[in-house]
Tab-separated table of C-alpha atoms and ligand atoms in Angstrom:
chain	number	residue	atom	x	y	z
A	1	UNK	CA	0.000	0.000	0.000
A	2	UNK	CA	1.727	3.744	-0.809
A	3	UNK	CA	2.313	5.871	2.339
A	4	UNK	CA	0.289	9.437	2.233
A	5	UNK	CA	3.481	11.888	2.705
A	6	UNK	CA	3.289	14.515	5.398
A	7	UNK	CA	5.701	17.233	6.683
A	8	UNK	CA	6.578	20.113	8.797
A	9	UNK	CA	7.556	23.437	7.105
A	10	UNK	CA	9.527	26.140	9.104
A	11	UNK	CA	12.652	27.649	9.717
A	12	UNK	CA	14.080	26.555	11.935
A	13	UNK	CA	12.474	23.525	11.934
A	14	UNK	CA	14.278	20.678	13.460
A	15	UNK	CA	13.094	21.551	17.191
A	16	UNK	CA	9.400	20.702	15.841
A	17	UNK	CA	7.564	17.910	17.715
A	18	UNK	CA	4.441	17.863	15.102
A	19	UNK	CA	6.701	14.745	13.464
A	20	UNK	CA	6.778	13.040	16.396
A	21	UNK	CA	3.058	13.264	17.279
A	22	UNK	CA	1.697	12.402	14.234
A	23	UNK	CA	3.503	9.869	13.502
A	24	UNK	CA	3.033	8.301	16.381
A	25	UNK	CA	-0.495	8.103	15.837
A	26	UNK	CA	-0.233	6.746	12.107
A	27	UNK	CA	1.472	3.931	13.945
A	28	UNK	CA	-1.255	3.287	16.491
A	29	UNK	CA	-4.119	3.372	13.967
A	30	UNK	CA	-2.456	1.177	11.740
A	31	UNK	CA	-2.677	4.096	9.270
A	32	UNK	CA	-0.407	4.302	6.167
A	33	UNK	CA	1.117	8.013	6.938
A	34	UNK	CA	4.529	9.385	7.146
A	35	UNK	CA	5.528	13.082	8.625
A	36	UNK	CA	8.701	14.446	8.378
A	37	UNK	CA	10.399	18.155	8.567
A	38	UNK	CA	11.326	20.545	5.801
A	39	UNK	CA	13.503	23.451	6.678
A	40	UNK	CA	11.866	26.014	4.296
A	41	UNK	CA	13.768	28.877	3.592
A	42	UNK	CA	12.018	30.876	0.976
A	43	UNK	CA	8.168	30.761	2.074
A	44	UNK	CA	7.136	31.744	-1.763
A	45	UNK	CA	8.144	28.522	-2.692
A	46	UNK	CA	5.888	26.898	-0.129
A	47	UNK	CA	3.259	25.408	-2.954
A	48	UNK	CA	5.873	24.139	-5.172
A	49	UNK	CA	7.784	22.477	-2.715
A	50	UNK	CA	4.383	20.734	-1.159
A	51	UNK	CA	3.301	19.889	-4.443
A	52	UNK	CA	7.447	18.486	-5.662
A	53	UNK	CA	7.664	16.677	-2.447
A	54	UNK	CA	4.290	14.632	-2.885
A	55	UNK	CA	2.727	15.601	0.111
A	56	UNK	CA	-0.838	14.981	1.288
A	57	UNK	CA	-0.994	17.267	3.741
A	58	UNK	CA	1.501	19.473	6.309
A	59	UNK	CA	1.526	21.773	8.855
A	60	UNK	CA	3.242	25.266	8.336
A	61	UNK	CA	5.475	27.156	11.443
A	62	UNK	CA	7.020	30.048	12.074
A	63	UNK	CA	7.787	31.847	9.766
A	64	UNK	CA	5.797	31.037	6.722
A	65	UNK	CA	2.225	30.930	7.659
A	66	UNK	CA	1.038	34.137	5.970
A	67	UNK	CA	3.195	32.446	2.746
A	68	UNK	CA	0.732	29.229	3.181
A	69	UNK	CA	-2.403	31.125	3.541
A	70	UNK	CA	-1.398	32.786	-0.120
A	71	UNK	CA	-0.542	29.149	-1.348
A	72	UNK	CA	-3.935	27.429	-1.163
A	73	UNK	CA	-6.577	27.070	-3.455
A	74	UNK	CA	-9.349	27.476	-1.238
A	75	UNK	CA	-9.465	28.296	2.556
A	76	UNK	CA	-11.652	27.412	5.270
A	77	UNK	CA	-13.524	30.516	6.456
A	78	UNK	CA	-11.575	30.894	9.864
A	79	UNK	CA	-8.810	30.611	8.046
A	80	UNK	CA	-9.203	33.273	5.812
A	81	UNK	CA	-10.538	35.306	8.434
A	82	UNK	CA	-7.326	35.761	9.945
A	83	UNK	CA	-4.752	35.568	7.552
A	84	UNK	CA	-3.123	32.268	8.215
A	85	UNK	CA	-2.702	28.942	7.592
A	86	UNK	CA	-0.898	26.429	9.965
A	87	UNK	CA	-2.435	23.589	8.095
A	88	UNK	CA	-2.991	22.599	4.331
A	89	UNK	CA	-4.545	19.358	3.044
A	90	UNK	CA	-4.405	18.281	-0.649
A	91	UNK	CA	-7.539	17.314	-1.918
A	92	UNK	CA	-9.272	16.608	-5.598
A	93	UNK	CA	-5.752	18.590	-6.856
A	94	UNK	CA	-6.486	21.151	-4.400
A	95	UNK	CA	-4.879	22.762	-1.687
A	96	UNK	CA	-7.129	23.222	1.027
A	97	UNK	CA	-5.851	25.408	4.078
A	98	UNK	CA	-6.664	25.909	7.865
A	99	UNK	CA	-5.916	27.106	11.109
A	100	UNK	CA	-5.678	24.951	13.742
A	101	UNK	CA	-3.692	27.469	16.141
A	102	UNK	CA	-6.311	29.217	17.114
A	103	UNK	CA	-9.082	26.948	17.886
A	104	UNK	CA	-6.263	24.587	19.823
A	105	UNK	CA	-5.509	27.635	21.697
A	106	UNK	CA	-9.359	28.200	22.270
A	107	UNK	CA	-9.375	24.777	23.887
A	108	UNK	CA	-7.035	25.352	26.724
A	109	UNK	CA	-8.617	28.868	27.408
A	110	UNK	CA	-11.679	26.993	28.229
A	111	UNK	CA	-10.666	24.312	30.007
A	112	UNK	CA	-8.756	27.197	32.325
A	113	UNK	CA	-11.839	29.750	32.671
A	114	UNK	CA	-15.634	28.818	31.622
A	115	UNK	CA	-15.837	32.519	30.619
A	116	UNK	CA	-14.692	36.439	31.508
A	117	UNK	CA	-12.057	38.715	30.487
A	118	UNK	CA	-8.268	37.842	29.181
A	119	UNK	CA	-5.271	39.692	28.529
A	120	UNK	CA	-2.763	38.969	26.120
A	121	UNK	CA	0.746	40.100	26.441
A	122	UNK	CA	1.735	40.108	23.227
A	123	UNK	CA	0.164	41.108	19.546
A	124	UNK	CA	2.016	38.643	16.626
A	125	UNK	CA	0.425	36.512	14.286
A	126	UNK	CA	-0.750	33.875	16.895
A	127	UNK	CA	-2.552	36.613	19.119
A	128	UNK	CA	-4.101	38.037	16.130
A	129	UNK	CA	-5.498	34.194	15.362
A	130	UNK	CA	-6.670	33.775	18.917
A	131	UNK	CA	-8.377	36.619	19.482
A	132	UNK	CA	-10.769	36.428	16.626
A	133	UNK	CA	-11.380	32.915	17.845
A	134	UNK	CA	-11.899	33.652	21.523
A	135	UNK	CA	-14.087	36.508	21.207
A	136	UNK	CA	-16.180	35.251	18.795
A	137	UNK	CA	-16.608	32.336	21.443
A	138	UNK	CA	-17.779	35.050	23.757
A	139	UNK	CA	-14.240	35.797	25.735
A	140	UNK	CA	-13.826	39.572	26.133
A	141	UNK	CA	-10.107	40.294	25.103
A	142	UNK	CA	-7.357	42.822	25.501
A	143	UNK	CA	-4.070	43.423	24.119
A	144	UNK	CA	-1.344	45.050	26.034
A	145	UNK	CA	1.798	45.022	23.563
A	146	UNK	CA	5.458	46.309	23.995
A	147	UNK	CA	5.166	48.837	20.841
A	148	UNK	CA	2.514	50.339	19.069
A	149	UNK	CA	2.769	49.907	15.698
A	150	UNK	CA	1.130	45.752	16.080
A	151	UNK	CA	-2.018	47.196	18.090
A	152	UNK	CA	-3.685	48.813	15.053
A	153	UNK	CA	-4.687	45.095	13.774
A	154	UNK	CA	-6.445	44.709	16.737
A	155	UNK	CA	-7.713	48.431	17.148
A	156	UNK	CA	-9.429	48.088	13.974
A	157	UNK	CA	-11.476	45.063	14.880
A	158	UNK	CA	-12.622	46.944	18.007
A	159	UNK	CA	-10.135	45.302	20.436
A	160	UNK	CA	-8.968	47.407	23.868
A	161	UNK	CA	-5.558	47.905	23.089
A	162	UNK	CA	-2.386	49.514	24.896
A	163	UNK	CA	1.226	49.836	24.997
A	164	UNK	CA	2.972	49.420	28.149
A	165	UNK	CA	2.689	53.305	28.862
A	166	UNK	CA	-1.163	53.468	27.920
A	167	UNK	CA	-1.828	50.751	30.229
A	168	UNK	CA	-3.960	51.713	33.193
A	169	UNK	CA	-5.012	48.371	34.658
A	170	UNK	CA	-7.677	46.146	35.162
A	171	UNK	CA	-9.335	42.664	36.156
A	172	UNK	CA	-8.736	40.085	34.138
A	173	UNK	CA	-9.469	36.282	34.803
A	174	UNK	CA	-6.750	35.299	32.521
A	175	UNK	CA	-3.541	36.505	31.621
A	176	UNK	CA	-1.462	34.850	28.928
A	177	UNK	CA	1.928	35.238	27.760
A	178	UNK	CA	1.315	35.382	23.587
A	179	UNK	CA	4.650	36.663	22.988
A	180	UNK	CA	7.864	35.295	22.253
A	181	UNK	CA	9.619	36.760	25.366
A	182	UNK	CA	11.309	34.191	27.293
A	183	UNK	CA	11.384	31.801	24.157
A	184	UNK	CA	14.928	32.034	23.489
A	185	UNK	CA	15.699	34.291	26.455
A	186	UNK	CA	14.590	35.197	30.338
A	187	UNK	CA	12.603	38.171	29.592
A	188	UNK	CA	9.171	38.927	31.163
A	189	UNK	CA	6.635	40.070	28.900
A	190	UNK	CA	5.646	43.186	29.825
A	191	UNK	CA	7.255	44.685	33.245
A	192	UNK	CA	7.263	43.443	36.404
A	193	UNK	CA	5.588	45.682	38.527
A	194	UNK	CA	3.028	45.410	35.670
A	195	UNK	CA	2.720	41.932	35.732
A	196	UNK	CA	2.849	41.520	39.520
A	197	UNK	CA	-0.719	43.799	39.650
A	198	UNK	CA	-2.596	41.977	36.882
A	199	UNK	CA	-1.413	38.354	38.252
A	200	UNK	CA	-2.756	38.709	41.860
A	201	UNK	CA	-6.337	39.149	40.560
A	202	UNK	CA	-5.538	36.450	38.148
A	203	UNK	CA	-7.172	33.003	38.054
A	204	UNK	CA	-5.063	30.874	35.716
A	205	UNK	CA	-1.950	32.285	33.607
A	206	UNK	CA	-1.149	30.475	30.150
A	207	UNK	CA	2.248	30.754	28.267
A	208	UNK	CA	1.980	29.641	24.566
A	209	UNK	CA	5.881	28.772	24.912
A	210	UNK	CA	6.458	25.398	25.479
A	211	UNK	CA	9.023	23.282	26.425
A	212	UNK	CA	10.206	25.812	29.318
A	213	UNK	CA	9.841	27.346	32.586
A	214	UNK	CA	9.545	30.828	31.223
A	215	UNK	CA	10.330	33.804	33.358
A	216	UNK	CA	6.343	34.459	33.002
A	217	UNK	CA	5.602	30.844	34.343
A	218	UNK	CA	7.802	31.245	37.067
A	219	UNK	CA	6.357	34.530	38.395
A	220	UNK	CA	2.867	33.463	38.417
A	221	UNK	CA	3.640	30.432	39.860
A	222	UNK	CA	5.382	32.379	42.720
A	223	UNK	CA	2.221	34.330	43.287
A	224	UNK	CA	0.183	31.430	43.761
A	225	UNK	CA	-1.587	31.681	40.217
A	226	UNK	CA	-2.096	28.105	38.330
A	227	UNK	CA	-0.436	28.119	35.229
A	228	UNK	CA	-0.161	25.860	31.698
A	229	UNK	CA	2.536	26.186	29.462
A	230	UNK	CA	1.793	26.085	25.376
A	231	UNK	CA	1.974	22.446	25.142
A	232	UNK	CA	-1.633	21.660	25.017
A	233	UNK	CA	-2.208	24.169	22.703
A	234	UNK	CA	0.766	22.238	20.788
A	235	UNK	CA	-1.207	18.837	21.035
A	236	UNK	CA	-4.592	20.291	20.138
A	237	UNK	CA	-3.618	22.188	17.320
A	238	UNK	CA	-2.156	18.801	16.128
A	239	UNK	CA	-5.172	16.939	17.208
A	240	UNK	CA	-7.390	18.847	14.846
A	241	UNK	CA	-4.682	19.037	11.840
A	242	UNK	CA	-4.793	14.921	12.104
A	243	UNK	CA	-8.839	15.034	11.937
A	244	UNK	CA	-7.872	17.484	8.365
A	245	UNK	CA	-5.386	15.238	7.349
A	246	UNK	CA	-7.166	11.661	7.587
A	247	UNK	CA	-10.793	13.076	6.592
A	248	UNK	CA	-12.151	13.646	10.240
A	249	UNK	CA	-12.515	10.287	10.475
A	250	UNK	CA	-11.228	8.770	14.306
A	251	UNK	CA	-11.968	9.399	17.474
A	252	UNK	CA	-10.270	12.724	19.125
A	253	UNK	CA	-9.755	11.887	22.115
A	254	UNK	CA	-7.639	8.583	21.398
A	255	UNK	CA	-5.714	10.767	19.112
A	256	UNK	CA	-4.977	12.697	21.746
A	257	UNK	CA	-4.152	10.330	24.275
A	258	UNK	CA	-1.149	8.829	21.657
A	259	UNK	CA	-0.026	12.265	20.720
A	260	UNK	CA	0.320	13.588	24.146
A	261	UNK	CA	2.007	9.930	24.792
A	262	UNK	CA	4.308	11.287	22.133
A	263	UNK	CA	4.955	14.151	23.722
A	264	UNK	CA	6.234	12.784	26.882
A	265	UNK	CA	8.846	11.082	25.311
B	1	NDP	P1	5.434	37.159	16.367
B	1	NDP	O1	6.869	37.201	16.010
B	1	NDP	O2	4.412	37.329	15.312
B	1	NDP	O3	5.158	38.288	17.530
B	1	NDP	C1	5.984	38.460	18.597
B	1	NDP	C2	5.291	39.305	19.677
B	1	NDP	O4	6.096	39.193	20.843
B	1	NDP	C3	5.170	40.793	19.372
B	1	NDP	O5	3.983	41.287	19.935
B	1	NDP	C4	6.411	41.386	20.082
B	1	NDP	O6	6.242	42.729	20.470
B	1	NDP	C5	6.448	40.508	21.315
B	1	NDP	N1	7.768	40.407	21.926
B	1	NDP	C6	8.880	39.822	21.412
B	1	NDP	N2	9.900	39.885	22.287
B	1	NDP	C7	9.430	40.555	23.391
B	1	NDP	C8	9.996	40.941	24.635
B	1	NDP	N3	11.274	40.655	24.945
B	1	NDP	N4	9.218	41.577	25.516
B	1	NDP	C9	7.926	41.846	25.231
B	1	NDP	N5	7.316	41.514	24.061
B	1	NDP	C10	8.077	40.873	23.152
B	1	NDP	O7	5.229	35.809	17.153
B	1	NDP	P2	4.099	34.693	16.980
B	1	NDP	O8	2.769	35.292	17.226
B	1	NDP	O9	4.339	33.948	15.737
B	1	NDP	O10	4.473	33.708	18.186
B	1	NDP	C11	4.327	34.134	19.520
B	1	NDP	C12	4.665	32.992	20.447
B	1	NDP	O11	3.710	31.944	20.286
B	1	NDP	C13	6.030	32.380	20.201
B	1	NDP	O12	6.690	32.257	21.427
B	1	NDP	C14	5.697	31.005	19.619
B	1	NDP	O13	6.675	30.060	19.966
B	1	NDP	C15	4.374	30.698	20.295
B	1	NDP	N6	3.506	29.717	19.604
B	1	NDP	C16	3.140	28.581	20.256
B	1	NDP	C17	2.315	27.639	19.658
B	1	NDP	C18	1.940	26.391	20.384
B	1	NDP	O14	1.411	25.473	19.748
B	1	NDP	N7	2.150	26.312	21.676
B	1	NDP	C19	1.796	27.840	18.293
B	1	NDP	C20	2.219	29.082	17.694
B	1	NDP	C21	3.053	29.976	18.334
B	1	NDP	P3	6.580	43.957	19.455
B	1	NDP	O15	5.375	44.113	18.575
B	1	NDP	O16	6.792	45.128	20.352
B	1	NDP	O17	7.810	43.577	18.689
């Protein structure tokens, strides 16, 4: 029986667990699928190399995933919404994209609060995703970014919005780190002082980095607040990219169960 071909495209790409998960359920289910990484370097040539390579289907990472929302034929409605594709399925000689970011992302915000107000630290591609997605879900949502010149995205689609300076406070039920401080490095995301007030009213903190104890983590930990890093938003997204891949065909939760198994390797 031939293999459907799957891959990762990014750059860098080689610290990318999607491989790992997915393949790891292709294995349980018996299924005949195959996921490897492709360090992309020019996003333009994101279609061509999907289409060269054979692929069925991949997922797209940083920093291409405005190139694979321009590569698809047609685009799911969330999707095209936002701007961005994380995941793009060939189908009838097609290529169909998604975006399973934000709705993965959506899924840990609920299982942390039922409802209420959250503040993202943070305005880049992924908080531009997940706000759409949580407020249209009912979530009220504010961004509080480092700079201006990200916040007019936001500010447009009737978001609260401020820099560090404008910020004047506030109750917020969740606060989540969106940004990429303390990725590569042990910066908080906004100041401390800052953080300090909105955490102590705080009931759950989320940091989209995973992997880590971020500086972010570690300070709402210290003040008591529960906290998740980004991983399940890393197994969800995947969960729902497998259901795209395969033709939403198996049971989610068993997915799950082998991916996050993959996870904890
Ligand atoms: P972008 O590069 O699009 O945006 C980066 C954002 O971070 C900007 O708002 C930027 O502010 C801010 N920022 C960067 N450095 C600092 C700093 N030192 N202090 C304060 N703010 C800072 O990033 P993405 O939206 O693509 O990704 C954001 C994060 O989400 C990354 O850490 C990524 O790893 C993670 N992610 C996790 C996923 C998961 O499955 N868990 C999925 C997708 C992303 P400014 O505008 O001022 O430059």
């Amino acid at each position: 029986m031939s293999r459907e071909l799957f891959a990762i495209f990014g750059n860098p790409v080689d610290h990318s667990k999607s491989p790992l998960m997915h393949n790891r359920a292709f294995r349980e289910l018996g299924y005949p699928g195959c996921y490897g990484r492709y360090l992309l370097e020019a996003g333009e040539r994101l279609r061509e190399t999907f289409l060269a390579l054979g692929l069925k289907g991949a997922n797209i990472t940083v920093p291409h995933k405005e190139h694979a929302y321009r590569a698809c034929d047609e685009l799911d409605p969330f999707a095209r919404q936002v701007g961005a594709v994380n995941t793009i399925v060939l189908r009838d000689g097609k290529l169909h994209g998604y975006n399973t970011d934000a709705p993965g992302f959506l899924q840990v915000v609920r299982e942390s609060i039922p409802s209420g107000c959250v503040l993202f630290l943070g305005a880049g591609g992924t908080a531009q995703s997940s706000a759409v997605m949580l407020r249209d879900a009912g979530y009220e949502v504010t961004i509080l970014n480092r700079s201006a010149p990200r916040l007019g995205y936001f500010r447009e689609l009737g978001f609260e919005t401020a820099t560090w300076e404008e910020f004047d406070g506030g109750r917020f039920d969740l606060v989540v780190n969106m940004s990429s401080a303390g990725l590569e490095d042990e910066s908080l995301p906004a100041p401390e002082e800052l953080l300090r007030r909105v955490l102590r009213e705080a009931k759950a903190a989320v940091d989209v980095i995973y992997g880590r104890q971020t500086p972010f983590l570690r300070l709402a930990k210290a003040l008591g607040v529960p906290t998740r890093d980004g991983s399940d938003m890393l197994l969800y997204q995947g969960v729902i990219a497998f259901d795209y891949f395969t033709g939403e065909r198996y049971d989610r939760k068993e997915i799950e169960e082998w991916m996050r198994g993959a996870l904890e390797l």
